[in-house]
Coordinates of C-alpha atoms in Angstrom, one line a residue:
X359 CA 6.7 -18.2 -11.6
X360 CA 10.4 -17.7 -11.5
X361 CA 12.2 -14.7 -13.0
X362 CA 15.7 -13.4 -12.8
X363 CA 14.6 -11.1 -9.9
X364 CA 12.9 -13.9 -8.0
X365 CA 16.0 -16.0 -8.3
X366 CA 18.1 -13.2 -7.1
X367 CA 16.0 -12.8 -4.0
X368 CA 15.7 -16.5 -3.4
X369 CA 11.9 -16.7 -3.7
X370 CA 9.8 -19.4 -5.4
X371 CA 7.2 -17.2 -7.0
X372 CA 7.8 -13.6 -8.4
X373 CA 4.9 -12.3 -6.3
X374 CA 5.5 -9.4 -4.0
X375 CA 2.7 -8.8 -1.5
X376 CA 2.3 -5.5 0.2
X377 CA 0.2 -5.5 3.4
X378 CA -0.1 -3.6 6.7
X379 CA -0.5 -6.8 8.6
X380 CA 2.5 -8.8 9.8
X381 CA 0.6 -12.1 9.8
X382 CA -0.2 -11.6 6.1
X383 CA 3.3 -10.5 5.2
X384 CA 4.8 -13.5 6.9
X385 CA 2.3 -15.9 5.3
X386 CA 3.1 -14.5 1.8
X387 CA 6.8 -15.2 2.4
X388 CA 6.1 -18.7 3.7
X389 CA 4.0 -19.4 0.7
X390 CA 6.9 -18.7 -1.6
X391 CA 6.4 -15.1 -2.4
X392 CA 7.9 -11.9 -0.9
X393 CA 6.0 -10.3 1.9
X394 CA 6.4 -6.5 2.3
X395 CA 5.2 -5.0 5.6
X396 CA 3.7 -1.5 5.4
X397 CA 5.2 0.7 8.0
X398 CA 3.1 3.8 7.8
X399 CA 0.9 3.0 10.8
X400 CA 3.9 2.5 13.1
X401 CA 4.3 5.8 15.0
X402 CA 6.3 4.3 17.8
X403 CA 9.7 2.6 16.9
X404 CA 9.1 0.0 19.6
X405 CA 5.9 -1.2 17.9
X406 CA 7.7 -1.7 14.6
X407 CA 10.5 -3.6 16.4
X408 CA 8.0 -5.8 18.1
X409 CA 6.3 -6.8 14.8
X410 CA 9.7 -7.3 13.0
X411 CA 10.7 -9.6 15.8
X412 CA 7.5 -11.5 15.2
X413 CA 8.2 -11.6 11.4
X414 CA 11.7 -13.0 12.1
X415 CA 10.1 -15.8 14.1
X416 CA 7.4 -16.6 11.5
X417 CA 9.1 -16.4 8.1
X418 CA 11.4 -19.4 8.5
X419 CA 14.5 -17.5 7.4
X420 CA 12.9 -16.6 4.1
X421 CA 13.2 -13.0 2.8
X422 CA 10.8 -10.1 3.4
X423 CA 10.8 -6.4 3.1
X424 CA 9.5 -3.1 4.4
X425 CA 7.4 -0.3 2.8
X426 CA 7.7 3.3 4.0
X427 CA 6.2 6.5 2.9
X428 CA 8.5 9.4 2.3
X429 CA 6.8 12.1 0.1
X430 CA 9.0 13.8 -2.5
X431 CA 7.3 17.1 -1.5
X432 CA 6.8 17.8 2.2
X433 CA 5.5 20.6 4.5
X434 CA 8.0 23.0 5.7
X435 CA 8.2 25.1 8.9
X436 CA 9.3 28.7 8.9
X437 CA 12.9 29.0 7.7
X438 CA 12.6 25.9 5.6
X439 CA 13.0 23.5 8.5
X440 CA 11.3 20.1 8.8
X441 CA 8.2 20.8 11.0
X442 CA 7.2 19.0 14.1
X443 CA 3.9 17.3 14.2
X444 CA 2.5 20.1 16.4
X445 CA 3.7 22.7 13.7
X446 CA 2.0 20.7 11.0
X447 CA -1.2 20.4 13.1
X448 CA -1.2 24.2 13.4
X449 CA -1.3 24.6 9.6
X450 CA -4.7 23.0 9.4
X451 CA -7.5 25.7 8.8
X452 CA -10.3 25.8 11.4
X453 CA -12.8 25.6 8.6
X454 CA -11.6 22.2 7.7
X455 CA -11.8 21.1 11.3
X456 CA -15.4 22.3 11.4
X457 CA -16.2 20.4 8.2
X458 CA -15.0 17.2 9.8
X459 CA -17.1 17.6 12.9
X460 CA -20.2 18.6 10.9
X461 CA -19.8 15.5 8.7
X462 CA -19.4 13.2 11.7
X463 CA -22.3 14.8 13.5
X464 CA -24.5 14.4 10.4
X465 CA -24.0 10.6 10.6
X466 CA -24.2 10.5 14.4
X467 CA -20.6 9.3 14.9
X468 CA -19.8 9.3 18.7
X469 CA -16.7 10.7 20.1
X470 CA -13.9 8.4 21.3
X471 CA -14.1 7.6 25.0
X472 CA -12.4 10.0 27.3
X473 CA -8.7 9.3 27.4
X474 CA -8.7 7.0 24.3
X475 CA -6.3 8.3 21.7
X476 CA -6.8 7.9 18.0
X477 CA -5.6 4.5 16.9
X478 CA -5.1 5.7 13.3
X479 CA -2.4 8.3 13.0
X480 CA -0.8 9.1 9.6
X481 CA 2.4 10.7 11.1
X482 CA 4.1 8.0 9.1
X483 CA 3.6 10.2 6.1
X484 CA 6.1 12.7 7.7
X485 CA 9.7 12.1 6.7
X486 CA 11.2 12.2 10.2
X487 CA 8.8 9.4 11.3
X488 CA 9.8 7.3 8.3
X489 CA 13.4 7.9 9.1
X490 CA 12.9 6.6 12.6
X491 CA 11.3 3.5 11.2
X492 CA 14.4 2.9 9.1
X493 CA 16.6 3.2 12.2
X494 CA 14.7 0.2 13.5
X495 CA 14.3 -1.7 10.2
X496 CA 18.0 -1.7 9.3
X497 CA 18.7 -3.7 12.5
X498 CA 16.8 -6.6 10.9
X499 CA 17.7 -8.7 7.8
X500 CA 15.2 -7.0 5.5
X501 CA 16.0 -7.6 1.8
X502 CA 13.9 -4.8 0.3
X503 CA 13.0 -1.3 1.1
X504 CA 10.1 0.2 -0.9
X505 CA 8.8 3.7 -1.0
X506 CA 5.2 4.4 -2.0
X507 CA 5.7 8.0 -3.0
X508 CA 8.6 8.5 -5.3
X509 CA 12.3 7.8 -4.8
X510 CA 13.6 8.0 -1.2
X511 CA 16.2 10.7 -0.5
X512 CA 19.6 9.9 -1.8
X513 CA 21.1 9.3 1.7
X514 CA 18.3 6.7 2.4
X515 CA 19.1 4.9 -0.9
X516 CA 22.8 4.9 0.0
X517 CA 22.1 3.7 3.5
X518 CA 19.9 0.8 2.2
X519 CA 22.6 -0.2 -0.3
X520 CA 25.2 -0.1 2.5
X521 CA 23.1 -2.7 4.4
X522 CA 22.7 -4.9 1.2
X523 CA 19.1 -3.9 0.9
X524 CA 17.5 -3.4 -2.5
X525 CA 15.4 -0.3 -3.0
X526 CA 12.1 -0.2 -4.8
X527 CA 9.9 2.8 -5.7
X528 CA 6.4 3.0 -7.1
X529 CA 5.9 4.8 -10.4
X530 CA 2.7 6.0 -12.1
X531 CA 4.4 6.9 -15.4
X532 CA 7.4 6.1 -17.5
X533 CA 8.8 9.6 -16.6
X534 CA 8.6 8.6 -12.9
X535 CA 10.3 5.3 -13.7
X536 CA 13.2 7.0 -15.4
X537 CA 13.6 9.4 -12.4
X538 CA 13.8 6.3 -10.1
X539 CA 16.5 4.7 -12.3
X540 CA 18.5 8.0 -12.2
X541 CA 18.2 8.0 -8.4
X542 CA 19.8 4.6 -8.2
X543 CA 16.6 2.6 -7.4
X544 CA 17.0 -1.2 -7.9
X545 CA 13.3 -2.1 -8.7
X546 CA 10.5 0.0 -10.3
X547 CA 7.0 -0.9 -9.3
X548 CA 4.8 0.3 -12.2
X549 CA 1.5 0.9 -10.4
X550 CA -1.5 1.4 -12.7
X551 CA -4.6 3.4 -12.3
X552 CA -6.6 0.4 -11.1
X553 CA -4.5 0.0 -7.9
X554 CA -5.6 0.7 -4.4
X555 CA -4.0 3.5 -2.4
X556 CA -1.9 6.3 -4.0
X557 CA -2.0 5.8 -7.7
X558 CA -1.7 7.8 -11.0
X559 CA -3.9 8.0 -14.1
X560 CA -2.3 5.4 -16.5
X561 CA -3.7 1.9 -16.7
X562 CA -1.6 -1.1 -15.9
X563 CA -1.8 -2.5 -19.5
X564 CA -0.3 0.7 -20.9
X565 CA 2.0 1.6 -18.0
X566 CA 3.9 -1.7 -17.5
X567 CA 5.5 -2.0 -21.0
X568 CA 6.2 1.7 -21.0
X569 CA 8.1 1.4 -17.7
X570 CA 9.9 -1.7 -18.9
X571 CA 11.1 0.1 -22.0
X572 CA 12.0 3.2 -20.0
X573 CA 14.3 1.6 -17.5
X574 CA 15.6 -1.7 -19.1
X575 CA 17.5 -3.7 -17.9
X576 CA 16.3 -2.5 -14.4
X577 CA 13.6 -4.9 -13.2
X578 CA 10.0 -3.8 -13.2
X579 CA 7.1 -5.2 -11.1
X580 CA 3.6 -4.9 -12.5
X581 CA 1.0 -3.5 -10.1
X582 CA -2.6 -2.3 -10.1
X583 CA -5.7 -4.4 -10.5
X584 CA -3.9 -7.7 -10.4
X585 CA -5.6 -10.6 -8.5
X586 CA -5.4 -13.7 -10.7
X587 CA -2.8 -15.9 -12.1
X588 CA -3.9 -15.0 -15.6
X589 CA -3.2 -11.3 -14.8
X590 CA 0.2 -12.3 -13.5
X591 CA 1.0 -14.1 -16.7
X592 CA -0.1 -10.9 -18.6
X593 CA 2.2 -8.8 -16.5
X594 CA 5.2 -11.0 -17.2
X595 CA 4.3 -11.1 -20.9
X596 CA 4.5 -7.3 -20.9
X597 CA 8.1 -7.5 -19.6
X598 CA 7.7 -7.3 -15.9
X599 CA 9.9 -9.5 -13.7
X600 CA 7.2 -10.0 -11.1
X601 CA 4.0 -8.5 -9.7
X602 CA 3.2 -6.3 -6.7
X603 CA -0.2 -7.2 -5.1
X604 CA -1.8 -5.3 -2.3
X605 CA -5.6 -5.3 -2.2
X606 CA -6.1 -9.0 -2.7
X607 CA -4.8 -9.7 0.8
X608 CA -7.4 -7.5 2.6
X609 CA -10.0 -10.3 2.7
X610 CA -7.6 -13.1 3.7
X611 CA -8.2 -14.9 6.9
X612 CA -4.8 -13.7 8.3
X613 CA -5.8 -10.0 7.7
X614 CA -6.8 -8.0 10.8
X615 CA -9.2 -5.2 9.7
X616 CA -10.7 -5.0 13.2
X617 CA -14.1 -4.6 11.5
X618 CA -16.5 -7.3 10.3
X619 CA -18.6 -4.6 8.7
X620 CA -15.7 -3.4 6.6
X621 CA -14.8 -7.0 5.6
X622 CA -18.4 -7.5 4.5
X623 CA -18.3 -4.3 2.4
X624 CA -15.2 -5.5 0.6
X625 CA -16.7 -8.9 -0.1
X626 CA -19.9 -7.2 -1.5
X627 CA -18.2 -4.5 -3.5
X628 CA -17.8 -4.6 -7.3
X629 CA -15.0 -3.3 -9.4
X630 CA -16.9 0.0 -9.9
X631 CA -17.3 0.7 -6.2
X632 CA -14.0 2.5 -5.8
X633 CA -12.9 6.1 -6.4
X634 CA -9.6 8.0 -6.5
X635 CA -10.0 10.6 -3.8
X636 CA -7.8 12.9 -1.8
X637 CA -10.0 12.4 1.3
X638 CA -7.6 10.1 3.1
X639 CA -4.2 11.6 2.7
X640 CA -4.4 14.7 0.5
X641 CA -3.0 12.8 -2.6
X642 CA -5.2 10.8 -5.0
X643 CA -5.7 7.4 -3.5
X644 CA -8.1 4.7 -4.7
X645 CA -10.4 3.5 -2.0
X646 CA -14.0 2.3 -1.4
X647 CA -16.4 5.0 -2.4
X648 CA -18.4 6.1 0.7
X649 CA -20.4 9.1 1.9
X650 CA -17.1 10.2 3.5
X651 CA -15.3 10.3 0.2
X652 CA -18.3 11.9 -1.4
X653 CA -18.3 14.7 1.2
X654 CA -14.7 15.5 0.5
X655 CA -15.0 15.3 -3.2
X656 CA -18.1 17.6 -3.2
X657 CA -17.2 20.9 -5.0
X658 CA -19.3 22.7 -2.4
X659 CA -17.0 21.4 0.4
X660 CA -13.7 22.8 1.5
X661 CA -11.7 20.3 -0.5
X662 CA -8.8 18.1 0.8
X663 CA -5.6 19.6 2.2
X664 CA -2.2 18.7 0.9
X665 CA -0.2 15.8 2.4
X666 CA 0.4 15.4 5.4
X667 CA -2.2 18.0 6.6
X668 CA -5.2 16.0 5.4
X669 CA -4.0 12.8 7.0
X670 CA -3.5 14.5 10.3
X671 CA -6.9 16.3 10.0
X672 CA -8.9 13.2 9.5
X673 CA -7.0 10.7 11.7
X674 CA -9.3 10.9 14.7
X675 CA -12.4 10.9 12.5
X676 CA -11.3 7.8 10.7
X677 CA -10.7 6.1 14.1
X678 CA -14.2 7.0 15.2
X679 CA -15.7 5.8 12.0
X680 CA -13.9 2.5 12.3
X681 CA -14.5 2.0 16.0
X682 CA -18.2 2.5 15.8
X683 CA -18.4 0.8 12.3
X684 CA -20.5 3.7 10.8
X685 CA -21.4 1.8 7.6
X686 CA -22.1 4.8 5.3
X687 CA -18.7 6.3 6.1
X688 CA -16.7 3.1 6.5
X689 CA -14.0 2.5 3.9
X690 CA -10.4 1.6 3.2
X691 CA -7.9 1.9 0.4
X692 CA -8.5 -0.8 -2.2
X693 CA -8.1 -1.3 -5.9
X694 CA -10.6 -2.2 -8.6
X695 CA -9.7 -5.9 -8.1
X696 CA -12.1 -5.7 -5.1
X697 CA -14.7 -7.0 -7.6
X698 CA -12.9 -10.4 -7.5
X699 CA -12.5 -10.4 -3.7
X700 CA -15.8 -12.1 -3.0
X701 CA -14.8 -14.8 -0.5
X702 CA -12.4 -15.1 2.5
X703 CA -9.4 -17.3 1.8
X704 CA -6.1 -18.0 3.5
X705 CA -3.0 -16.5 2.0
X706 CA -1.9 -20.0 1.0
X707 CA -5.3 -20.5 -0.8
X708 CA -4.8 -17.2 -2.6
X709 CA -1.3 -18.5 -3.8
X710 CA -2.8 -21.8 -4.8
X711 CA -5.4 -20.0 -7.0
X712 CA -2.7 -17.6 -8.4
X713 CA -0.4 -20.5 -9.4
X714 CA -3.2 -22.5 -11.0
X715 CA -4.4 -19.5 -12.9
X716 CA -0.9 -18.8 -14.1
X717 CA -0.5 -22.4 -15.3
X718 CA -3.8 -22.1 -17.2
X719 CA -2.8 -18.9 -18.9
X720 CA 0.6 -20.3 -19.9
X721 CA -1.0 -23.5 -21.3
X722 CA -3.5 -21.4 -23.2
X723 CA -0.8 -19.3 -24.8
X724 CA 1.2 -22.4 -25.7
X725 CA -1.8 -23.9 -27.5
X726 CA -2.3 -20.6 -29.4
X727 CA 1.3 -20.6 -30.4
X728 CA 1.1 -24.2 -31.5
X729 CA 3.3 -25.6 -28.7
X730 CA 2.4 -28.4 -26.4
X731 CA 2.5 -27.7 -22.7
X732 CA 5.5 -29.0 -20.9

């Protein structure tokens, strides 16, 4: 699965794997792909430095990257200044806070023990936090910086290029892809409707060739609903120079979900058991459908707040749901590919399955075209 882009980055397979878990990211890189560590959960620069140190020790000198979240639109304090976390917290209406507590009380979710802070803070969706992550990351030999919500600010793109780091940005439409190209982005990740996390409304089969045509010769990665070698072959056939996979790694043995109940829910879920909801962050994000997402999507409820208010609002609630494994409310961002995630495998086993499936697809197409496999 070599392409011009994979050769440029020095990787064996044109598979880019996004994950919040360092052990998974490192395993992806060791397996011949390109591991991309999600930084959104790192609120303390020291924690990110610790895990990047670990990545350095466990990737064997092979390349890896970092994914940050820098929203194109952000909350502003009076006077147009970038707000502090406390200022953002103050923007959250009391009615929304009551709704959170009422929903948790309905399901009997206990409070966190006294003195225990929420372990799930989405301050990483605030630009100043993402910038502090970059201050750490550029001290390491990362080869790619990806932004999940549009093009990074021009100074961030320039800074990455000054460090010899390629910049990727996710796009949900050809229009978004063209904007990225105009902003000097090096790689466009065309993320279809089927994808987990923040995603648009155009399916991968339609979006990928549209994005390829829109930004050629800029490389495009196909993303969204991909979890087999046959799908990788389809993405490359549509003009992509690689694929971007996220959800498929959640049920690998290296993943650390801290919840057996959540792993079991993922293994049991079908491809129709996800929903695009604003419940988690304030922007549409595909995730497991739960009574928590149903509550936020109910037209009789208060509705989700814009990013980053919603993420800050629900952070402690999500920590409580996860800590006590309250099954009806327990969920996670995941794509429609969850229907194929029905067994726990190592990252290497996933790669083995992907490469075998890719070979089967190529052989099949060769036979259809009247060519013998070589």
